[in-house]
Short mmCIF file of N, CA, C and O in Angstrom, two decimals:
data_model
loop_
_atom_site.label_atom_id
_atom_site.label_comp_id
_atom_site.label_asym_id
_atom_site.label_seq_id
_atom_site.Cartn_x
_atom_site.Cartn_y
_atom_site.Cartn_z
N UNK A 38 2.64 -3.14 -6.73
CA UNK A 38 3.56 -2.44 -5.95
C UNK A 38 4.35 -1.75 -7.16
O UNK A 38 5.02 -0.72 -7.03
N UNK A 39 4.40 -2.03 -8.58
CA UNK A 39 5.20 -1.31 -9.45
C UNK A 39 4.56 -0.18 -9.97
O UNK A 39 5.28 0.53 -10.15
N UNK A 40 3.16 -0.18 -9.91
CA UNK A 40 2.54 1.21 -10.59
C UNK A 40 2.95 1.94 -9.38
O UNK A 40 3.28 3.01 -9.81
N UNK A 41 2.85 1.81 -7.94
CA UNK A 41 3.33 2.93 -7.00
C UNK A 41 4.76 3.20 -7.36
O UNK A 41 5.12 3.93 -6.86
N UNK A 42 5.52 2.22 -7.40
CA UNK A 42 7.04 2.47 -7.76
C UNK A 42 7.34 3.60 -8.45
O UNK A 42 8.19 4.50 -8.48
N UNK A 43 6.45 3.33 -9.60
CA UNK A 43 6.32 4.72 -10.87
C UNK A 43 6.31 6.01 -10.31
O UNK A 43 6.27 6.88 -10.84
N UNK A 44 5.02 5.89 -9.53
CA UNK A 44 5.04 7.13 -8.95
C UNK A 44 4.93 7.89 -7.59
O UNK A 44 4.66 9.14 -7.25
N UNK A 45 6.16 7.42 -7.00
CA UNK A 45 6.78 7.77 -6.04
C UNK A 45 8.12 7.95 -6.28
O UNK A 45 8.93 7.36 -7.00
N UNK A 46 8.82 8.79 -5.43
CA UNK A 46 10.38 9.06 -5.39
C UNK A 46 10.77 7.48 -4.54
O UNK A 46 10.43 7.04 -4.11
N UNK A 47 12.02 7.10 -5.26
CA UNK A 47 12.90 5.80 -4.95
C UNK A 47 13.02 6.17 -3.08
O UNK A 47 12.31 4.56 -2.73
N UNK A 48 12.92 6.86 -2.76
CA UNK A 48 13.09 6.84 -1.26
C UNK A 48 11.91 6.72 -0.37
O UNK A 48 11.92 5.82 0.44
N UNK A 49 10.96 7.46 -0.77
CA UNK A 49 9.32 7.27 -0.46
C UNK A 49 9.34 5.66 -0.43
O UNK A 49 8.72 5.18 0.28
N UNK A 50 9.68 5.17 -1.48
CA UNK A 50 9.10 4.08 -2.04
C UNK A 50 9.69 2.49 -1.11
O UNK A 50 8.84 1.95 -0.31
N UNK A 51 10.74 3.02 -0.83
CA UNK A 51 11.70 2.03 -0.05
C UNK A 51 11.31 2.22 1.61
O UNK A 51 11.43 1.46 2.19
N UNK A 52 11.27 3.42 2.09
CA UNK A 52 10.85 4.12 3.18
C UNK A 52 9.53 3.22 3.55
O UNK A 52 9.56 2.58 4.76
N UNK A 53 8.48 3.33 2.74
CA UNK A 53 7.20 2.91 3.08
C UNK A 53 6.58 1.78 2.42
O UNK A 53 5.81 0.94 3.20
N UNK A 54 7.21 1.06 1.47
CA UNK A 54 6.44 -0.13 1.09
C UNK A 54 7.61 -1.28 0.49
O UNK A 54 7.12 -2.19 0.27
N UNK A 55 8.59 -1.12 0.61
CA UNK A 55 9.35 -2.02 0.08
C UNK A 55 9.40 -3.05 1.45
O UNK A 55 9.36 -2.69 2.66
N UNK A 56 9.12 -4.22 0.49
CA UNK A 56 9.04 -5.47 1.58
C UNK A 56 7.49 -5.72 2.15
O UNK A 56 7.22 -7.10 2.70
N UNK A 57 6.59 -4.79 1.63
CA UNK A 57 5.26 -5.09 1.86
C UNK A 57 4.64 -6.41 0.81
O UNK A 57 5.33 -6.37 -0.40
N UNK A 58 3.75 -6.96 1.53
CA UNK A 58 3.30 -7.91 0.51
C UNK A 58 1.79 -7.92 0.87
O UNK A 58 1.06 -8.02 1.69
N UNK A 59 1.34 -8.74 -0.38
CA UNK A 59 -0.28 -9.09 -0.37
C UNK A 59 -0.43 -10.22 0.58
O UNK A 59 0.17 -11.06 0.39
N UNK A 60 -1.66 -10.30 1.21
CA UNK A 60 -1.97 -11.56 2.15
C UNK A 60 -3.20 -11.99 1.35
O UNK A 60 -4.54 -11.51 1.53
N UNK A 61 -2.97 -13.18 0.18
CA UNK A 61 -4.16 -13.48 -0.32
C UNK A 61 -5.29 -13.88 0.27
O UNK A 61 -6.37 -13.72 0.22
N UNK A 62 -5.08 -14.87 1.35
CA UNK A 62 -6.00 -15.67 2.31
C UNK A 62 -6.85 -14.52 2.92
O UNK A 62 -8.01 -14.59 3.67
N UNK A 63 -6.43 -13.17 3.18
CA UNK A 63 -7.10 -12.14 3.81
C UNK A 63 -7.78 -11.26 2.96
O UNK A 63 -8.25 -10.16 3.43
N UNK A 64 -7.50 -11.07 1.66
CA UNK A 64 -7.91 -10.61 0.50
C UNK A 64 -9.05 -10.94 -0.39
O UNK A 64 -9.47 -12.28 -0.29
N UNK A 65 -9.77 -10.01 -0.88
CA UNK A 65 -11.07 -10.58 -1.98
C UNK A 65 -10.99 -9.88 -3.19
O UNK A 65 -10.06 -9.03 -3.04
N UNK A 66 -11.52 -9.94 -3.97
CA UNK A 66 -11.74 -9.17 -5.15
C UNK A 66 -11.98 -7.85 -5.05
O UNK A 66 -11.48 -6.88 -5.59
N UNK A 67 -12.49 -7.46 -4.10
CA UNK A 67 -12.97 -6.03 -3.73
C UNK A 67 -11.82 -5.46 -2.40
O UNK A 67 -12.14 -4.17 -1.99
N UNK A 68 -11.53 -6.04 -1.71
CA UNK A 68 -10.33 -5.58 -0.46
C UNK A 68 -9.19 -6.51 -0.56
O UNK A 68 -8.92 -7.59 -0.63
N UNK A 69 -8.12 -5.68 -0.64
CA UNK A 69 -6.63 -6.12 -0.79
C UNK A 69 -6.10 -5.72 0.89
O UNK A 69 -6.38 -4.74 1.51
N UNK A 70 -5.52 -6.81 1.56
CA UNK A 70 -4.87 -6.67 2.92
C UNK A 70 -3.54 -6.87 2.48
O UNK A 70 -3.12 -7.98 1.95
N UNK A 71 -2.57 -5.74 2.87
CA UNK A 71 -1.04 -5.46 3.01
C UNK A 71 -0.36 -5.75 4.04
O UNK A 71 -0.90 -5.12 4.84
N UNK A 72 0.41 -6.71 4.36
CA UNK A 72 1.62 -6.75 5.44
C UNK A 72 2.46 -5.51 4.99
O UNK A 72 3.06 -5.86 4.28
N UNK A 73 2.78 -4.89 6.32
CA UNK A 73 3.97 -4.02 6.31
C UNK A 73 4.79 -4.02 7.39
O UNK A 73 4.39 -4.78 8.47
N UNK A 74 6.09 -3.58 7.45
CA UNK A 74 6.95 -4.25 8.12
C UNK A 74 6.74 -3.70 9.81
O UNK A 74 7.41 -4.19 10.56
N UNK A 75 5.87 -2.45 9.84
CA UNK A 75 5.69 -2.26 11.30
C UNK A 75 4.84 -1.08 11.28
O UNK A 75 4.06 -0.76 10.49
N UNK A 76 4.38 -0.70 12.66
CA UNK A 76 3.14 0.14 12.80
C UNK A 76 3.25 1.00 12.34
O UNK A 76 2.15 1.86 11.89
N UNK A 77 4.56 1.68 12.41
CA UNK A 77 4.59 3.14 11.91
C UNK A 77 4.67 3.26 10.64
O UNK A 77 3.88 4.01 9.95
N UNK A 78 5.24 2.15 9.58
CA UNK A 78 4.82 2.25 8.18
C UNK A 78 3.28 2.00 7.93
O UNK A 78 2.53 2.70 7.21
N UNK A 79 2.16 1.32 8.77
CA UNK A 79 1.17 1.06 8.55
C UNK A 79 0.42 2.28 8.81
O UNK A 79 -0.52 2.67 8.04
N UNK A 80 0.66 2.89 9.89
CA UNK A 80 0.01 4.13 9.98
C UNK A 80 0.22 5.30 8.84
O UNK A 80 -0.60 6.10 8.87
N UNK A 81 1.37 5.25 8.49
CA UNK A 81 1.84 6.35 7.52
C UNK A 81 0.93 6.12 6.32
O UNK A 81 0.47 6.89 5.58
N UNK A 82 1.07 4.44 5.82
CA UNK A 82 0.32 4.50 4.69
C UNK A 82 -1.32 4.63 4.79
O UNK A 82 -1.86 5.00 3.70
N UNK A 83 -1.76 4.22 5.96
CA UNK A 83 -3.36 4.41 5.91
C UNK A 83 -3.49 5.88 5.95
O UNK A 83 -4.47 6.14 5.44
N UNK A 84 -2.71 6.76 6.67
CA UNK A 84 -3.26 8.15 7.27
C UNK A 84 -2.59 8.90 5.64
O UNK A 84 -3.33 10.21 5.48
N UNK A 85 -1.53 8.79 5.10
CA UNK A 85 -0.77 9.72 4.58
C UNK A 85 -0.77 9.33 3.09
O UNK A 85 -0.98 9.85 2.01
N UNK A 86 -0.67 8.05 2.69
CA UNK A 86 -0.58 7.55 1.17
C UNK A 86 -1.71 6.83 1.17
O UNK A 86 -1.55 6.54 -0.45
N UNK A 87 -2.63 6.74 1.68
CA UNK A 87 -3.83 5.86 1.45
C UNK A 87 -4.45 6.45 -0.23
O UNK A 87 -4.62 5.61 -0.81
N UNK A 88 -5.03 7.68 -0.21
CA UNK A 88 -5.34 7.93 -1.70
C UNK A 88 -4.29 7.90 -2.98
O UNK A 88 -4.82 7.08 -3.70
N UNK A 89 -3.16 7.77 -2.76
CA UNK A 89 -2.39 7.62 -3.65
C UNK A 89 -2.20 5.92 -3.95
O UNK A 89 -2.48 5.58 -5.00
N UNK A 90 -2.42 5.23 -3.09
CA UNK A 90 -2.75 3.40 -3.23
C UNK A 90 -3.87 3.29 -3.70
O UNK A 90 -4.01 2.72 -4.42
N UNK A 91 -4.78 3.92 -3.47
CA UNK A 91 -6.36 3.32 -3.74
C UNK A 91 -6.34 3.70 -5.16
O UNK A 91 -6.77 3.47 -5.81
N UNK A 92 -5.60 5.18 -5.77
CA UNK A 92 -6.06 5.34 -6.99
C UNK A 92 -5.18 4.30 -7.82
O UNK A 92 -5.48 3.97 -9.18
N UNK A 93 -3.61 3.82 -7.25
CA UNK A 93 -3.08 3.07 -8.02
C UNK A 93 -4.11 1.63 -8.11
O UNK A 93 -3.95 1.40 -9.13
N UNK A 94 -4.33 1.30 -7.49
CA UNK A 94 -5.31 -0.18 -7.09
C UNK A 94 -6.24 0.11 -8.00
O UNK A 94 -6.82 -0.75 -9.19
N UNK A 95 -7.11 1.45 -8.16
CA UNK A 95 -8.07 1.58 -9.27
C UNK A 95 -7.65 1.53 -10.65
O UNK A 95 -8.51 1.01 -11.42
N UNK A 96 -6.41 2.02 -11.04
CA UNK A 96 -5.88 1.90 -12.12
C UNK A 96 -5.48 0.25 -12.56
O UNK A 96 -6.03 0.00 -13.49
N UNK A 97 -4.98 -0.34 -11.52
CA UNK A 97 -4.82 -1.66 -11.99
C UNK A 97 -5.73 -2.56 -12.27
O UNK A 97 -5.69 -3.44 -13.12
N UNK A 98 -6.76 -2.42 -10.95
CA UNK A 98 -7.90 -3.65 -11.01
C UNK A 98 -9.08 -2.99 -12.12
O UNK A 98 -9.74 -3.80 -12.49
N UNK A 99 -9.14 -1.84 -12.48
CA UNK A 99 -10.11 -0.69 -13.27
C UNK A 99 -11.49 -0.86 -12.68
O UNK A 99 -12.38 -0.68 -12.98
N UNK A 100 -10.95 -1.12 -11.22
CA UNK A 100 -12.62 -0.95 -10.08
C UNK A 100 -12.14 -0.53 -8.85
O UNK A 100 -10.91 -0.76 -8.50
N UNK A 101 -13.05 0.20 -7.89
CA UNK A 101 -12.76 0.60 -6.38
C UNK A 101 -12.36 -0.65 -5.75
O UNK A 101 -12.74 -1.93 -5.77
N UNK A 102 -11.03 -0.72 -5.29
CA UNK A 102 -10.71 -1.94 -4.06
C UNK A 102 -10.37 -1.22 -3.05
O UNK A 102 -9.39 -0.37 -3.23
N UNK A 103 -10.85 -1.80 -1.81
CA UNK A 103 -10.21 -1.12 -0.47
C UNK A 103 -9.11 -1.82 -0.08
O UNK A 103 -8.60 -3.18 -0.60
N UNK A 104 -8.33 -1.06 0.79
CA UNK A 104 -6.80 -1.81 0.78
C UNK A 104 -6.79 -1.55 2.46
O UNK A 104 -7.31 -0.66 3.07
N UNK A 105 -6.22 -2.51 3.26
CA UNK A 105 -6.00 -2.37 4.48
C UNK A 105 -4.63 -2.81 4.82
O UNK A 105 -4.28 -3.58 4.23
N UNK A 106 -3.83 -1.94 5.95
CA UNK A 106 -2.69 -2.68 6.10
C UNK A 106 -2.47 -3.33 7.59
O UNK A 106 -2.95 -2.56 8.28
N UNK A 107 -1.75 -4.17 7.46
CA UNK A 107 -1.52 -4.74 8.86
C UNK A 107 -0.18 -5.26 9.11
O UNK A 107 0.87 -4.97 7.71
N UNK A 108 0.56 -5.34 10.07
CA UNK A 108 1.94 -5.57 10.25
C UNK A 108 2.15 -6.84 10.14
O UNK A 108 1.61 -7.69 10.65
N UNK A 109 3.47 -7.30 9.52
CA UNK A 109 3.88 -8.65 9.27
C UNK A 109 4.91 -8.99 10.55
O UNK A 109 4.92 -8.36 11.41
#
């Protein structure tokens, strides 16, 4: 999240990612499952911000990590 916070405006980060969290028991080293606050945020992240999020994960992990969003 900190990597994304640096790459996005505060308003965009707060709107779409604030309050989201990884679900360790549903994640693996190659796949990250993230809980978000509602279905609208889930769809927005999956369809609009996915490339930015995938790039940030690749930067942090050092390899390709798939990401999946679910509502919390």
